[in-house]
Coordinates of C-alpha atoms in Angstrom, one line a residue:
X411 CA 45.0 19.1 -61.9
X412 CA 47.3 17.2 -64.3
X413 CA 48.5 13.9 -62.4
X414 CA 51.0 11.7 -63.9
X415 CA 52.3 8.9 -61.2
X416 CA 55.6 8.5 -63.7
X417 CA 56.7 11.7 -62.8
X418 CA 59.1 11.6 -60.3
X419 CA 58.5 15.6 -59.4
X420 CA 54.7 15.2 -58.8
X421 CA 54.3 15.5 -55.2
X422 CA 51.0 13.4 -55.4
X423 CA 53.1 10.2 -57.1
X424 CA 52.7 7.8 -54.0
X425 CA 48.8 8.8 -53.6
X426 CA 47.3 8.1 -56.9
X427 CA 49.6 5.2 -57.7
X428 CA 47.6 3.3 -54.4
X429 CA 44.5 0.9 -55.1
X430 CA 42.5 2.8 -53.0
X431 CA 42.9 6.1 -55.2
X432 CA 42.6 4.3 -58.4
X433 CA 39.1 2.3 -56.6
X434 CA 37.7 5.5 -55.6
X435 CA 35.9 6.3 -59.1
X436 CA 32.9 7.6 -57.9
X437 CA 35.1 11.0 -56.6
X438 CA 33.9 14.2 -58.4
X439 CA 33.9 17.7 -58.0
X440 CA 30.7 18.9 -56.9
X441 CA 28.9 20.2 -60.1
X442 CA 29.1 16.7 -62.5
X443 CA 24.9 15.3 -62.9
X444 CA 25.9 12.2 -60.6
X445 CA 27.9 13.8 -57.9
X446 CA 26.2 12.7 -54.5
X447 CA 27.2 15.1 -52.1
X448 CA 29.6 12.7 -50.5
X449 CA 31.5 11.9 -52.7
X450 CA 32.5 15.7 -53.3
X451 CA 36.1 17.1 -53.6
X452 CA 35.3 18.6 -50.5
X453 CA 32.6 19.9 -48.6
X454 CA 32.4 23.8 -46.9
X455 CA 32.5 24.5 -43.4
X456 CA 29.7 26.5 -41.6
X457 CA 30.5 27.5 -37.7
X458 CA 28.6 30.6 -37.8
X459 CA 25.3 30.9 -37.1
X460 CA 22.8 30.6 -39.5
X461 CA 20.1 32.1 -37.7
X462 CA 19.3 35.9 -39.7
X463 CA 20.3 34.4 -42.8
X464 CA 18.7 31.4 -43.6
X465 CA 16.2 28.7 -42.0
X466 CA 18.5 25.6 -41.6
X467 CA 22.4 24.9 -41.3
X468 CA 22.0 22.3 -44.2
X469 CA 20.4 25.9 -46.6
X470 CA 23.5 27.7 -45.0
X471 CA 25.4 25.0 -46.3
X472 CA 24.0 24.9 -49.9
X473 CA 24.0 28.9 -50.4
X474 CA 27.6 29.2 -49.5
X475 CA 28.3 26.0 -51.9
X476 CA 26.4 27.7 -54.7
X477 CA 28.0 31.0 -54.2
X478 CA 31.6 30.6 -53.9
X479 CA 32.3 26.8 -54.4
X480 CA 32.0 24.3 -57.1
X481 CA 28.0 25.1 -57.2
X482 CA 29.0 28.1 -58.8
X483 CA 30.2 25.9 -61.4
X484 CA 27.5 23.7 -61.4
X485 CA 24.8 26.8 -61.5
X486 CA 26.4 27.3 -64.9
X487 CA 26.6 23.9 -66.6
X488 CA 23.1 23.6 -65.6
X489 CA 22.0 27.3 -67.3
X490 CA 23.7 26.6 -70.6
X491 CA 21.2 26.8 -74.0
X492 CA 21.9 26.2 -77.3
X493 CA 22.3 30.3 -78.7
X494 CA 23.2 28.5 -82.3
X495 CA 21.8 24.8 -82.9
X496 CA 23.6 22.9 -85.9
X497 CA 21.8 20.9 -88.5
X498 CA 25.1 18.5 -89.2
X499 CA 27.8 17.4 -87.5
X500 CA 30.3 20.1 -89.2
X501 CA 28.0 23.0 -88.1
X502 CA 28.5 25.8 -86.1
X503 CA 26.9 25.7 -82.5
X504 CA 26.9 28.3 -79.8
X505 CA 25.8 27.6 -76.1
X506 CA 25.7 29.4 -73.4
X507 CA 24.9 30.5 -70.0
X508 CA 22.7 32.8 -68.2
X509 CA 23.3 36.5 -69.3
X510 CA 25.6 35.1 -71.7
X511 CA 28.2 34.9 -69.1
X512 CA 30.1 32.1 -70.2
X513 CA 30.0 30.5 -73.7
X514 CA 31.4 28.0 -75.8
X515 CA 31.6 26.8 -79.5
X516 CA 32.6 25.0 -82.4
X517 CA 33.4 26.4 -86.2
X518 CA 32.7 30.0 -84.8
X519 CA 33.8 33.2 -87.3
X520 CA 35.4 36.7 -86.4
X521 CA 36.0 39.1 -88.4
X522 CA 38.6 42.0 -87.6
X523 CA 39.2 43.2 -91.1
X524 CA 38.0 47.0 -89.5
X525 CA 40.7 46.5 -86.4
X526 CA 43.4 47.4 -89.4
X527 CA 41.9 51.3 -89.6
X528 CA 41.7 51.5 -86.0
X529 CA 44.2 53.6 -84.3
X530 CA 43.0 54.2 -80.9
X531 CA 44.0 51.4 -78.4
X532 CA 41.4 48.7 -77.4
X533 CA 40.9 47.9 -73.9
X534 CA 37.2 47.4 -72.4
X535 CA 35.8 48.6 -75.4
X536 CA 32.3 47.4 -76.4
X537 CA 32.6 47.9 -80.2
X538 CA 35.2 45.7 -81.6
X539 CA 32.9 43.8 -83.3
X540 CA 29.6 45.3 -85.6
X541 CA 26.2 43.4 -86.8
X542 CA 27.5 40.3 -89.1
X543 CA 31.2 40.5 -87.6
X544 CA 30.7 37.1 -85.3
X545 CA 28.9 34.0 -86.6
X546 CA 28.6 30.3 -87.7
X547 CA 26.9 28.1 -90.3
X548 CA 23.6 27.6 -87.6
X549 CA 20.3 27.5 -86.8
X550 CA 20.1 30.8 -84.6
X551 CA 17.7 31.5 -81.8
X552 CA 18.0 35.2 -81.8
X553 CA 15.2 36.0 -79.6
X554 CA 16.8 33.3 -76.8
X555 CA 20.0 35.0 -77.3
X556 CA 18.4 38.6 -77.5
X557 CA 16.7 37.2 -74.1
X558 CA 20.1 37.3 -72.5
X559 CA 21.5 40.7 -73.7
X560 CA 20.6 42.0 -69.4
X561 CA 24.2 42.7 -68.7
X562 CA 26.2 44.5 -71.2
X563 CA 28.9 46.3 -69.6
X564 CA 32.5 45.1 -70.9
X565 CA 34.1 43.0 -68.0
X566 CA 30.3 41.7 -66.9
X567 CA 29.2 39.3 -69.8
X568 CA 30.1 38.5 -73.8
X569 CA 26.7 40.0 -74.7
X570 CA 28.8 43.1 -76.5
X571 CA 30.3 40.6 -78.9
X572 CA 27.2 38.0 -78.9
X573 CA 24.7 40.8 -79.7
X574 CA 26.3 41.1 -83.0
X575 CA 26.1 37.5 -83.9
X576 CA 24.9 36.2 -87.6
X577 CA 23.9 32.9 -89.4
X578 CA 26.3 32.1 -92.6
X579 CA 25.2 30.9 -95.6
X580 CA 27.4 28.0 -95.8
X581 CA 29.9 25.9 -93.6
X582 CA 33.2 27.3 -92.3
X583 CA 34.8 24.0 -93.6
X584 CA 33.7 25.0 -96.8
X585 CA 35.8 27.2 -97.2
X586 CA 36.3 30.8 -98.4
X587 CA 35.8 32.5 -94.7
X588 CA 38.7 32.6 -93.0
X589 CA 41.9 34.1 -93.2
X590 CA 43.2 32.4 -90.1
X591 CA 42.4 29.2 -88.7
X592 CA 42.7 28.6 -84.8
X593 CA 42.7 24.6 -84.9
X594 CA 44.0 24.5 -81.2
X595 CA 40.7 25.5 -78.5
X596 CA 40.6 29.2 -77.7
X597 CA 40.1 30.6 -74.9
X598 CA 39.2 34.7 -75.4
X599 CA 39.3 36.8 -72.0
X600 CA 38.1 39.9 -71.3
X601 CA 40.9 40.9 -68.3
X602 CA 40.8 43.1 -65.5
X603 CA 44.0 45.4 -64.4
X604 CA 47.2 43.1 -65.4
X605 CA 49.2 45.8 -62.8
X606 CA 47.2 44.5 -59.4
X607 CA 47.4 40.5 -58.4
X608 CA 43.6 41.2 -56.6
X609 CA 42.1 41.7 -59.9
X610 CA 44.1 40.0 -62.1
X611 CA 43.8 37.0 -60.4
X612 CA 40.0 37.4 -60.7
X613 CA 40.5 36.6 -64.4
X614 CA 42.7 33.6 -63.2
X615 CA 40.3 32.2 -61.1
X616 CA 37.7 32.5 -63.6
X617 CA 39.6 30.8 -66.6
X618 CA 40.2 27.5 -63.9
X619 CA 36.1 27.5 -63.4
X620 CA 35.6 28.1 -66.8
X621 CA 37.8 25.0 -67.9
X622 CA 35.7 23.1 -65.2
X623 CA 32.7 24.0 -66.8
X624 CA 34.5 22.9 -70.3
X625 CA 34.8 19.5 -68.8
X626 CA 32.8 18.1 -71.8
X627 CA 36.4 18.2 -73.6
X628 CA 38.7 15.4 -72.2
X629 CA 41.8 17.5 -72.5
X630 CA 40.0 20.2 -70.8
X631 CA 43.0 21.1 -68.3
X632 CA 45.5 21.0 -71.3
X633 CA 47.9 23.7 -71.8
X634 CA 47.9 22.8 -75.6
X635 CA 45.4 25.9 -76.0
X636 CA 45.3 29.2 -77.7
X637 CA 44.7 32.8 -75.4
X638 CA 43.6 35.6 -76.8
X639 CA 43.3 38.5 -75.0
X640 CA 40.4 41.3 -76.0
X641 CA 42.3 44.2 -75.9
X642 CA 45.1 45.5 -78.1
X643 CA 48.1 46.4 -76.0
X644 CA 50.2 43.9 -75.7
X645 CA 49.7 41.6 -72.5
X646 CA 52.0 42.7 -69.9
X647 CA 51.9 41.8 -65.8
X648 CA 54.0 41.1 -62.9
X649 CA 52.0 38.1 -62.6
X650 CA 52.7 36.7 -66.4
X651 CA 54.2 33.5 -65.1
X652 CA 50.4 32.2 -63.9
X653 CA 49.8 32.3 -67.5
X654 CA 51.4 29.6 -68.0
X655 CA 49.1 26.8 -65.6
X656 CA 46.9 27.4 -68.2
X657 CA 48.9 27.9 -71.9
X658 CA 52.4 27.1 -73.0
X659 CA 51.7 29.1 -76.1
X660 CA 52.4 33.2 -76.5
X661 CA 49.5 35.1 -75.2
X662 CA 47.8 36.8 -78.4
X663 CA 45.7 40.0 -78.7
X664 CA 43.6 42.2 -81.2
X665 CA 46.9 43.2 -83.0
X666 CA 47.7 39.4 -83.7
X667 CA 44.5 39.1 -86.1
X668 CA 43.7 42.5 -87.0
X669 CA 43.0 43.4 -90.6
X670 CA 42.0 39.2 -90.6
X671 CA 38.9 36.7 -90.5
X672 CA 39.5 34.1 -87.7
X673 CA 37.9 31.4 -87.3
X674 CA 38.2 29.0 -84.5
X675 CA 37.5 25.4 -84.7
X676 CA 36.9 25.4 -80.6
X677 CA 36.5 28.4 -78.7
X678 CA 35.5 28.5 -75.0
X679 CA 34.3 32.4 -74.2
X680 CA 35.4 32.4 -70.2
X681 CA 33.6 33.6 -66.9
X682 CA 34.5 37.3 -66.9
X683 CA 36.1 39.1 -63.5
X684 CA 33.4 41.4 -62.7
X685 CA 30.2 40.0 -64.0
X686 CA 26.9 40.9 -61.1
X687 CA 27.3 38.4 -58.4
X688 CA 30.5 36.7 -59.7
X689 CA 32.8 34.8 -58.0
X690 CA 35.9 36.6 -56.1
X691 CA 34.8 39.6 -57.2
X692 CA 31.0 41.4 -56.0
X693 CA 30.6 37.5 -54.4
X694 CA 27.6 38.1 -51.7
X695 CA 28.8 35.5 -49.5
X696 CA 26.8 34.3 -47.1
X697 CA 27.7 34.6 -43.3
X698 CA 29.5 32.2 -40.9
X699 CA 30.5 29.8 -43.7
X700 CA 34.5 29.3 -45.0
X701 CA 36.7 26.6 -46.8
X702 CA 35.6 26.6 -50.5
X703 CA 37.0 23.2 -51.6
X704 CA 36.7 25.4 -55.6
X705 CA 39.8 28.3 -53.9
X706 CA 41.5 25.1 -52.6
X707 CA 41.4 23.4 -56.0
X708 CA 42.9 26.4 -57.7
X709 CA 45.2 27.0 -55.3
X710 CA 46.9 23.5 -55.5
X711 CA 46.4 23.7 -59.5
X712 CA 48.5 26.7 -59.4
X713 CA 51.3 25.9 -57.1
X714 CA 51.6 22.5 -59.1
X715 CA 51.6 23.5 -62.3
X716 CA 54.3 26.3 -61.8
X717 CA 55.9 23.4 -59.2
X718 CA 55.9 25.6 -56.3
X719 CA 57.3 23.3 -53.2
X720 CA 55.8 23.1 -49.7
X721 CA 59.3 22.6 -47.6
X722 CA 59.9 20.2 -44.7
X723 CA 60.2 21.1 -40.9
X724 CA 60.4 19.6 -37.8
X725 CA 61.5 22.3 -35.4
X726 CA 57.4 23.5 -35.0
X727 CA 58.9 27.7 -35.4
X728 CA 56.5 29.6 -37.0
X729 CA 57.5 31.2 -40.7
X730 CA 56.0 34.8 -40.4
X731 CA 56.2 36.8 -43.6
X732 CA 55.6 40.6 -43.2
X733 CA 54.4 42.1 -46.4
X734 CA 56.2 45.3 -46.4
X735 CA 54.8 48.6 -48.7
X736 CA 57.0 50.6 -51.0
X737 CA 53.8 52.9 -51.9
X738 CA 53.1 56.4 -50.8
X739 CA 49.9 55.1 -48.9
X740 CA 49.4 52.5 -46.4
X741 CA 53.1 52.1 -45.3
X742 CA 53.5 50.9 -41.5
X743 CA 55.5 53.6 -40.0
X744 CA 56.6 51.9 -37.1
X745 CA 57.5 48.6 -38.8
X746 CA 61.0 48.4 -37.7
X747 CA 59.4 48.2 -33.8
X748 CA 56.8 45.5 -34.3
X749 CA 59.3 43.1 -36.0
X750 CA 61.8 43.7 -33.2
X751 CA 59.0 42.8 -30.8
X752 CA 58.1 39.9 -32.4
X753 CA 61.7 38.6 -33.0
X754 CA 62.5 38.0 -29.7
X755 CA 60.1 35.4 -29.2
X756 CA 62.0 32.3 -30.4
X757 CA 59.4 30.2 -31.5
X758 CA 59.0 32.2 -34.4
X759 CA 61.1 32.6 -37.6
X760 CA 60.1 36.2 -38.9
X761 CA 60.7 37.5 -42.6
X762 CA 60.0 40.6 -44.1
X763 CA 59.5 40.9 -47.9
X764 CA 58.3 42.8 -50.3
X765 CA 56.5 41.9 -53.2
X766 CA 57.3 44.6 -55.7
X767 CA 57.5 43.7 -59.5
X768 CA 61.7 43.3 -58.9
X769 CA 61.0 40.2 -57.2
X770 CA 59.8 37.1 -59.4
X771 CA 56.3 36.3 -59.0
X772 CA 57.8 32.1 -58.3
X773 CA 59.5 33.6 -55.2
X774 CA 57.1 35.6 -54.2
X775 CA 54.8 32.3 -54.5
X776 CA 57.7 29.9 -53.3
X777 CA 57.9 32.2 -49.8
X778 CA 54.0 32.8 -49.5
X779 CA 53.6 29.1 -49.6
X780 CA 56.0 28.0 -47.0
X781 CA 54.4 31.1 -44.7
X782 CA 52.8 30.2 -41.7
X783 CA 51.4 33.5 -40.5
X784 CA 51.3 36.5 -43.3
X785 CA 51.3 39.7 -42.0
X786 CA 50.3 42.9 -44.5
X787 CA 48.6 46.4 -44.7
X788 CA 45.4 46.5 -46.9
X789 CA 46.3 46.0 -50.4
X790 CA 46.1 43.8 -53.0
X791 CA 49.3 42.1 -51.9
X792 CA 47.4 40.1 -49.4
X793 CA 45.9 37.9 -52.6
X794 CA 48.6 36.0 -51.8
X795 CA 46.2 34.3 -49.3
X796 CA 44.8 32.1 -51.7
X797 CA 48.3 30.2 -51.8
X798 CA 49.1 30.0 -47.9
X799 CA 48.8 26.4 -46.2
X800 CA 45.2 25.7 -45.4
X801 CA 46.8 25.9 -41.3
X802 CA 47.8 29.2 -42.4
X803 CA 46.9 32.6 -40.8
X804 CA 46.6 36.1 -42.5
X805 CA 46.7 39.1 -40.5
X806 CA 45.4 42.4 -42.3
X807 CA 47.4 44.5 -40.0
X808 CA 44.4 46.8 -40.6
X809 CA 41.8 46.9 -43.1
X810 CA 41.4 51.0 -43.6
X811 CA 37.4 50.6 -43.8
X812 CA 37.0 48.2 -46.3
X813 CA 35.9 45.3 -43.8
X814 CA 35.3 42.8 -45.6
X815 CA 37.4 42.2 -49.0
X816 CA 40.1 40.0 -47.7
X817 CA 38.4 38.6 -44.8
X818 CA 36.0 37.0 -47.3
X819 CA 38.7 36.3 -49.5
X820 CA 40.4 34.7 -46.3
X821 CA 36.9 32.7 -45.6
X822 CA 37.2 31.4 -49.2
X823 CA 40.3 30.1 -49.0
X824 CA 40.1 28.5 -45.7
X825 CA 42.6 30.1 -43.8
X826 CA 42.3 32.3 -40.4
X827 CA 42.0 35.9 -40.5
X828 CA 42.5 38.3 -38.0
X829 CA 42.4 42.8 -38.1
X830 CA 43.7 45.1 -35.6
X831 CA 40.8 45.1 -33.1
X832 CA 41.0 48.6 -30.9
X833 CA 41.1 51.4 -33.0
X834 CA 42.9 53.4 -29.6
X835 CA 46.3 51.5 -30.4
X836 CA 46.0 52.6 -34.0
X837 CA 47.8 55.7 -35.2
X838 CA 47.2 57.4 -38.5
X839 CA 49.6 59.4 -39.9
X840 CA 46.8 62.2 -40.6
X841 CA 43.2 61.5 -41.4
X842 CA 43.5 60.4 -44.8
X843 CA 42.7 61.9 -48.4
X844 CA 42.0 60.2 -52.3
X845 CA 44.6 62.5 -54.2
X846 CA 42.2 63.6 -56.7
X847 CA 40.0 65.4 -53.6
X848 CA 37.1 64.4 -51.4
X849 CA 36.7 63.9 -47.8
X850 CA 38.7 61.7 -45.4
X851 CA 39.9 58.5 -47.0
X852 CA 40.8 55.8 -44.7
X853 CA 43.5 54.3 -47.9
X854 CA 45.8 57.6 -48.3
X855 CA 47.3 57.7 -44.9
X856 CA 49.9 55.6 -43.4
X857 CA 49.9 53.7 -39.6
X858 CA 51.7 53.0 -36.6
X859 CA 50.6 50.5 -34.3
X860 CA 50.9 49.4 -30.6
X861 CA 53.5 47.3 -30.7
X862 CA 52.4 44.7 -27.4
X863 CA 49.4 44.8 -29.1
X864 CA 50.5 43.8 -32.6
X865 CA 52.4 40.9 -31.1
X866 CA 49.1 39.7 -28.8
X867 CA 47.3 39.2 -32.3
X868 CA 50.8 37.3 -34.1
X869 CA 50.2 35.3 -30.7
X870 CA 46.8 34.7 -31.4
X871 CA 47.6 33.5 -35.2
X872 CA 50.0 31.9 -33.5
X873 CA 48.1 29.0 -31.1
X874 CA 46.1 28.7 -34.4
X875 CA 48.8 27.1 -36.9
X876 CA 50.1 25.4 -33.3
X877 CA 46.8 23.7 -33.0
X878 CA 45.5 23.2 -36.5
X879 CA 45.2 19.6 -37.8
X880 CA 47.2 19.7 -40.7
X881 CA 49.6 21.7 -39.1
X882 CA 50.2 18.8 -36.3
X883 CA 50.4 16.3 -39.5
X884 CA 52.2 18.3 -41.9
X885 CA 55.0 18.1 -38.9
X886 CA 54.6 14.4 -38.5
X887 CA 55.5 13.9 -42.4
X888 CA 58.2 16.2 -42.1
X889 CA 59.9 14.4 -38.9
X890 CA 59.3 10.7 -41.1
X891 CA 60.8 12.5 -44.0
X892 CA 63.7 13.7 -42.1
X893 CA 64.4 9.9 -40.4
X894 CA 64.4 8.1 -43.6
X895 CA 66.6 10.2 -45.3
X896 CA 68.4 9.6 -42.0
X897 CA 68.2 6.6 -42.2
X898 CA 69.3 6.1 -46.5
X899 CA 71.8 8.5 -45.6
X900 CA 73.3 6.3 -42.7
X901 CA 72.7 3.4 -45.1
X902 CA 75.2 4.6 -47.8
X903 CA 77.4 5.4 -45.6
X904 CA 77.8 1.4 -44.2
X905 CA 78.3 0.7 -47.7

C-alpha cells in the first residue's frame, strides 16, 4: 500500500507518523531473503487438525503459507532464471519463473505488424505472436526456456508468447526496431471473464502478487504504469473502477499497437488467473488452516486506493446485507419471509441489495465493507468476501454442490463462513437442469428455505461478530471517536 502521513484522508496517518512504526524496520512481508518469520506482515491461523494431512502443526503451518499466502510469492522470487542474460548494461534480459508463469524484462521487442490483417477478434488465442515476433539484444538460453514450455494453455502461463522468443542482432537503443516506445513499465495480462467479479478478480489478485514479486523496482506499487490487455476487444467490466489501484492510465489492447513494433523499456509479464495450482483459482488448500495475511493485504490495498471508508458505530446492531439475485437461476423464492423474520430482532440492522451492473462497483464496495454479516445464494457475487471486516461473517445461504469455492475463498480471507446445514428445510424449486441438457444440476433451480432455520444460522453469525476481537475494538474506537467529536463539538460551541 501507498502511505503518505501528509495526507489528511489516509486512514493510517496517526499510525505510521509514531516512532514505534518508523523503528520497526525489520517488518516485511513474508517472501523478502531476510524475513524471519516474526517479523512477518502476518502469520496464518491453523485450528484444524493437522492429523491426515501432514506430520506436524508447524508443516500445516508452512503448506498453507506457501499455498495461498505471501509464500506463494516467495515460491516465485525464489524460481526466477535468467531466460535472456545481457552482455551490457543496455541489453535485453528476460527472467522468469517456473513454467514461465510470471516474467519480467528490460528493452524487450513485439512485433504486431500481422495484427493489422487480422480480422477475427483476439481473446485467449495462442497465436498472436510467430517465431522471431518477441525478443531482445541477449544472450538466450533457449534450451532453459524450452525446459519450461510444460504449460501452454492461454490463461495458465506466457509460454505461447515466450516460445516464440528471438536474439536481435543489435540493441533496441540502437535504434531502427521500434515503432512505438513504452518508456513507462508494462504490465501485459492475460484476463479471465471481465463480466463475473469471481474471475475477474482472479486477474486482480494476481497483478497485486505480481507487483510484490516486482519488488526489485522501488516504485513497484506505482500507478504511473502502462496495462495492456492480450486480447483485442476493447476492455469492458462492471468492475473497471479496480483498474484503477493499479493504473491511472487508459487500459490498452491488441488494437492500440496493431500493424506496430513495440518495444518496452520495462515490462513485467503477470501471474495469470488459471495457471495449475495458482492462487484463488485451482488453489489446493490445505485443511483446517484460514487468515492469509497476502487476501488481507489486497483487500486493504483495494479499499484504500479506491478510498473506500470503514464507518463508525457505537450502538453494537449488526449491518446484514442480503445479496439478492436478478438471474433466472438461483433466486431465493421465499426471500421476502426470511428478511421479515430476521427484522424483528432489533439487534440487527438488515439490508437487501443487489449488486447488478446498475449499481456502481464503489457502492457496492462502500456497503460490502461496512457489512457485518453477508448473506447470498451461490454465485460469484459472494467475492465480495474478500472486502468484509476481518470480524465479518458470510453466509452462502446454500452452496448448490459446489462445497468448497467460497468457503475456501472465506478461509483465505479470514472471515467466518457458514451453509445451510439440513438439506430437509431446503426446498428446490424442481431438481435442477444446465440449459444446454444433461442430468440434474444443482445451479439451475431456485430455493426456499426454512425460515426459523435461516435465522438460527444469522444467529449463529451473529454471536460471532458479537464476540470477535476486533469487533469488541473496532466499537471501542468508534465510542472514543464519537466523545471527542463530542467533546470539539461542545468546545466550539463555548466559544
Amino acid at each position: 500500500m501507498e502511505l503518505n502521513a501528509a495526507d489528511p484522508s489516509c486512514e493510517y496517518r496517526d499510525a505510521i507518523s509514531t516512532e514505534t512504526f518508523r523503528s520497526r524496520k525489520e517488518l516485511c512481508w513474508g517472501y523478502e531473503d531476510n524475513c524471519v518469520e516474526s517479523s512477518r506482515f502476518s502469520r496464518p491461523r491453523c485450528p484444524g487438525s493437522h492429523k491426515g494431512y501432514v506430520k506436524s502443526k508447524e508443516t500445516q503451518l508452512e503448506t498453507f503459507y506457501a499455498q495461498g499466502d505471501f509464500g506463494f510469492v516467495r515460491d516465485q522470487v525464489r524460481e526466477m532464471r535468467i531466460m535472456c542474460e545481457p552482455t551490457f548494461p543496455h541489453d535485453s534480459a528476460l527472467e522468469c519463473s517456473k513454467y514461465l508463469r510470471f516474467c519480467r524484462g528490460r528493452n524487450i521487442m513485439m512485433n504486431f505488424t500481422d495484427l493489422a490483417t487480422r480480422n477475427e477478434p483476439l481473446r485467449y488465442k495462442m497465436d498472436v505472436l510467430s517465431q522471431g515476433q518477441i525478443g531482445g539484444h541477449c544472450k538466450l538460453h533457449r534450451e532453459r526456456l524450452e525446459n519450461e514450455l510444460e504449460h501452454i494453455s492461454p490463461l495458465q502461463s506466457w509460454g505461447p508468447e515466450l516460445r516464440f522468443f528471438e536474439t536481435l542482432p543489435q540493441p533496441l537503443t540502437e535504434g531502427g526496431h521500434c515503432d512505438v516506445t513504452i518508456e513507462r513499465p508494462a504490465f501485459i495480462m492475460k484476463i479471465d471473464a471481465t463480466i463475473n467479479m469471481y474471475h475477474h478478480f482472479c486477474d486482480f489478485i494476481n497483478l497485486y502478487m505480481s507487483q510484490h514479486a516486482n519488488l526489485s523496482d522501488p516504485d513497484g506499487f506505482s500507478t504511473d504504469v502502462e496495462v495492456l490487455v492480450w486480447e483485442s476487444y476493447t476492455y469492458s467490466s462492471p468492475f473497471a473502477e479496480a483498474f484503477k489501484v493499479f493504473t491511472r492510465h487508459p487500459i490498452a489492447d491488441l488494437k492500440t499497437y496493431a500493424g506496430q513494433v513495440v518495444c518496452f523499456k520495462n515490462l513485467v509479464l503477470p501471474l495469470l488467473p488459471r495457471m495449475i495450482f495458482g492462487l484463488y483459482y485451482n488453489t489446493p488448500i490445505i485443511s483446517g488452516c484460514e487468515n492469509s495475511g497476502l487476501f488481507q493485504a489486497f483487500s486493504e490495498h483495494v479499499l484504500h486506493r479506491l478510498r473506500i471508508p470503514l464507518k463508525s458505530h457505537t450502538d453494537r446492531k449488526l449491518r446484514i446485507t442480503f445479496l439478492s439475485r436478478d438471474t433466472k437461476f438461483r433466486r431465493v423464492l421465499n426471500e421476502h419471509d426470511l428478511l421479515e423474520e430476521i427484522s424483528e430482532d432489533e439487534r440487527y440492522l438488515v439490508n437487501r441489495v443487489s449488486y447488478s451492473y446498475k449499481m456502481d462497483f464503489r457502492e457496492q464496495l462502500r456497503i460490502t465493507r461496512n457489512t457485518d454479516i453477508f448473506i447470498g445464494m451461490h454465485g460469484a457475487g459472494l467475492t465480495h468476501l474478500l472486502f468484509l471486516p476481518k470480524w465479518a461473517a458470510l453466509f452462502e445461504l446454500y452452496h448448490c454442490e459446489d462445497t468448497n469455492c467460497y468457503k475456501d475463498l472465506a478461509r483465505l480471507k479470514g472471515v467466518r463462513y457458514l451453509t445451510w446445514e439440513n438439506d430437509t428445510l431446503l426446498y428446490p424449486e424442481d431438481e435442477g437442469h444446465h440449459p444446454d441438457g444433461g442430468g440434474r444440476h444443482a445451479k439451475f433451480t431456485n430455493y426456499a428455505f426454512d425460515k426459523k432455520e435461516f435465522a438460527r444460522l444469522v444467529a449463529v453469525a451473529a454471536e460471532h461478530v458479537w464476540n470477535h476481537a476486533e469487533y469488541e475494538q473496532f466499537v471501542e474506537r468508534s465510542r472514543r471517536k464519537k466523545e471527542k467529536q463530542q467533546q470539539q463539538k461542545e468546545g466550539k460551541e463555548e466559544l
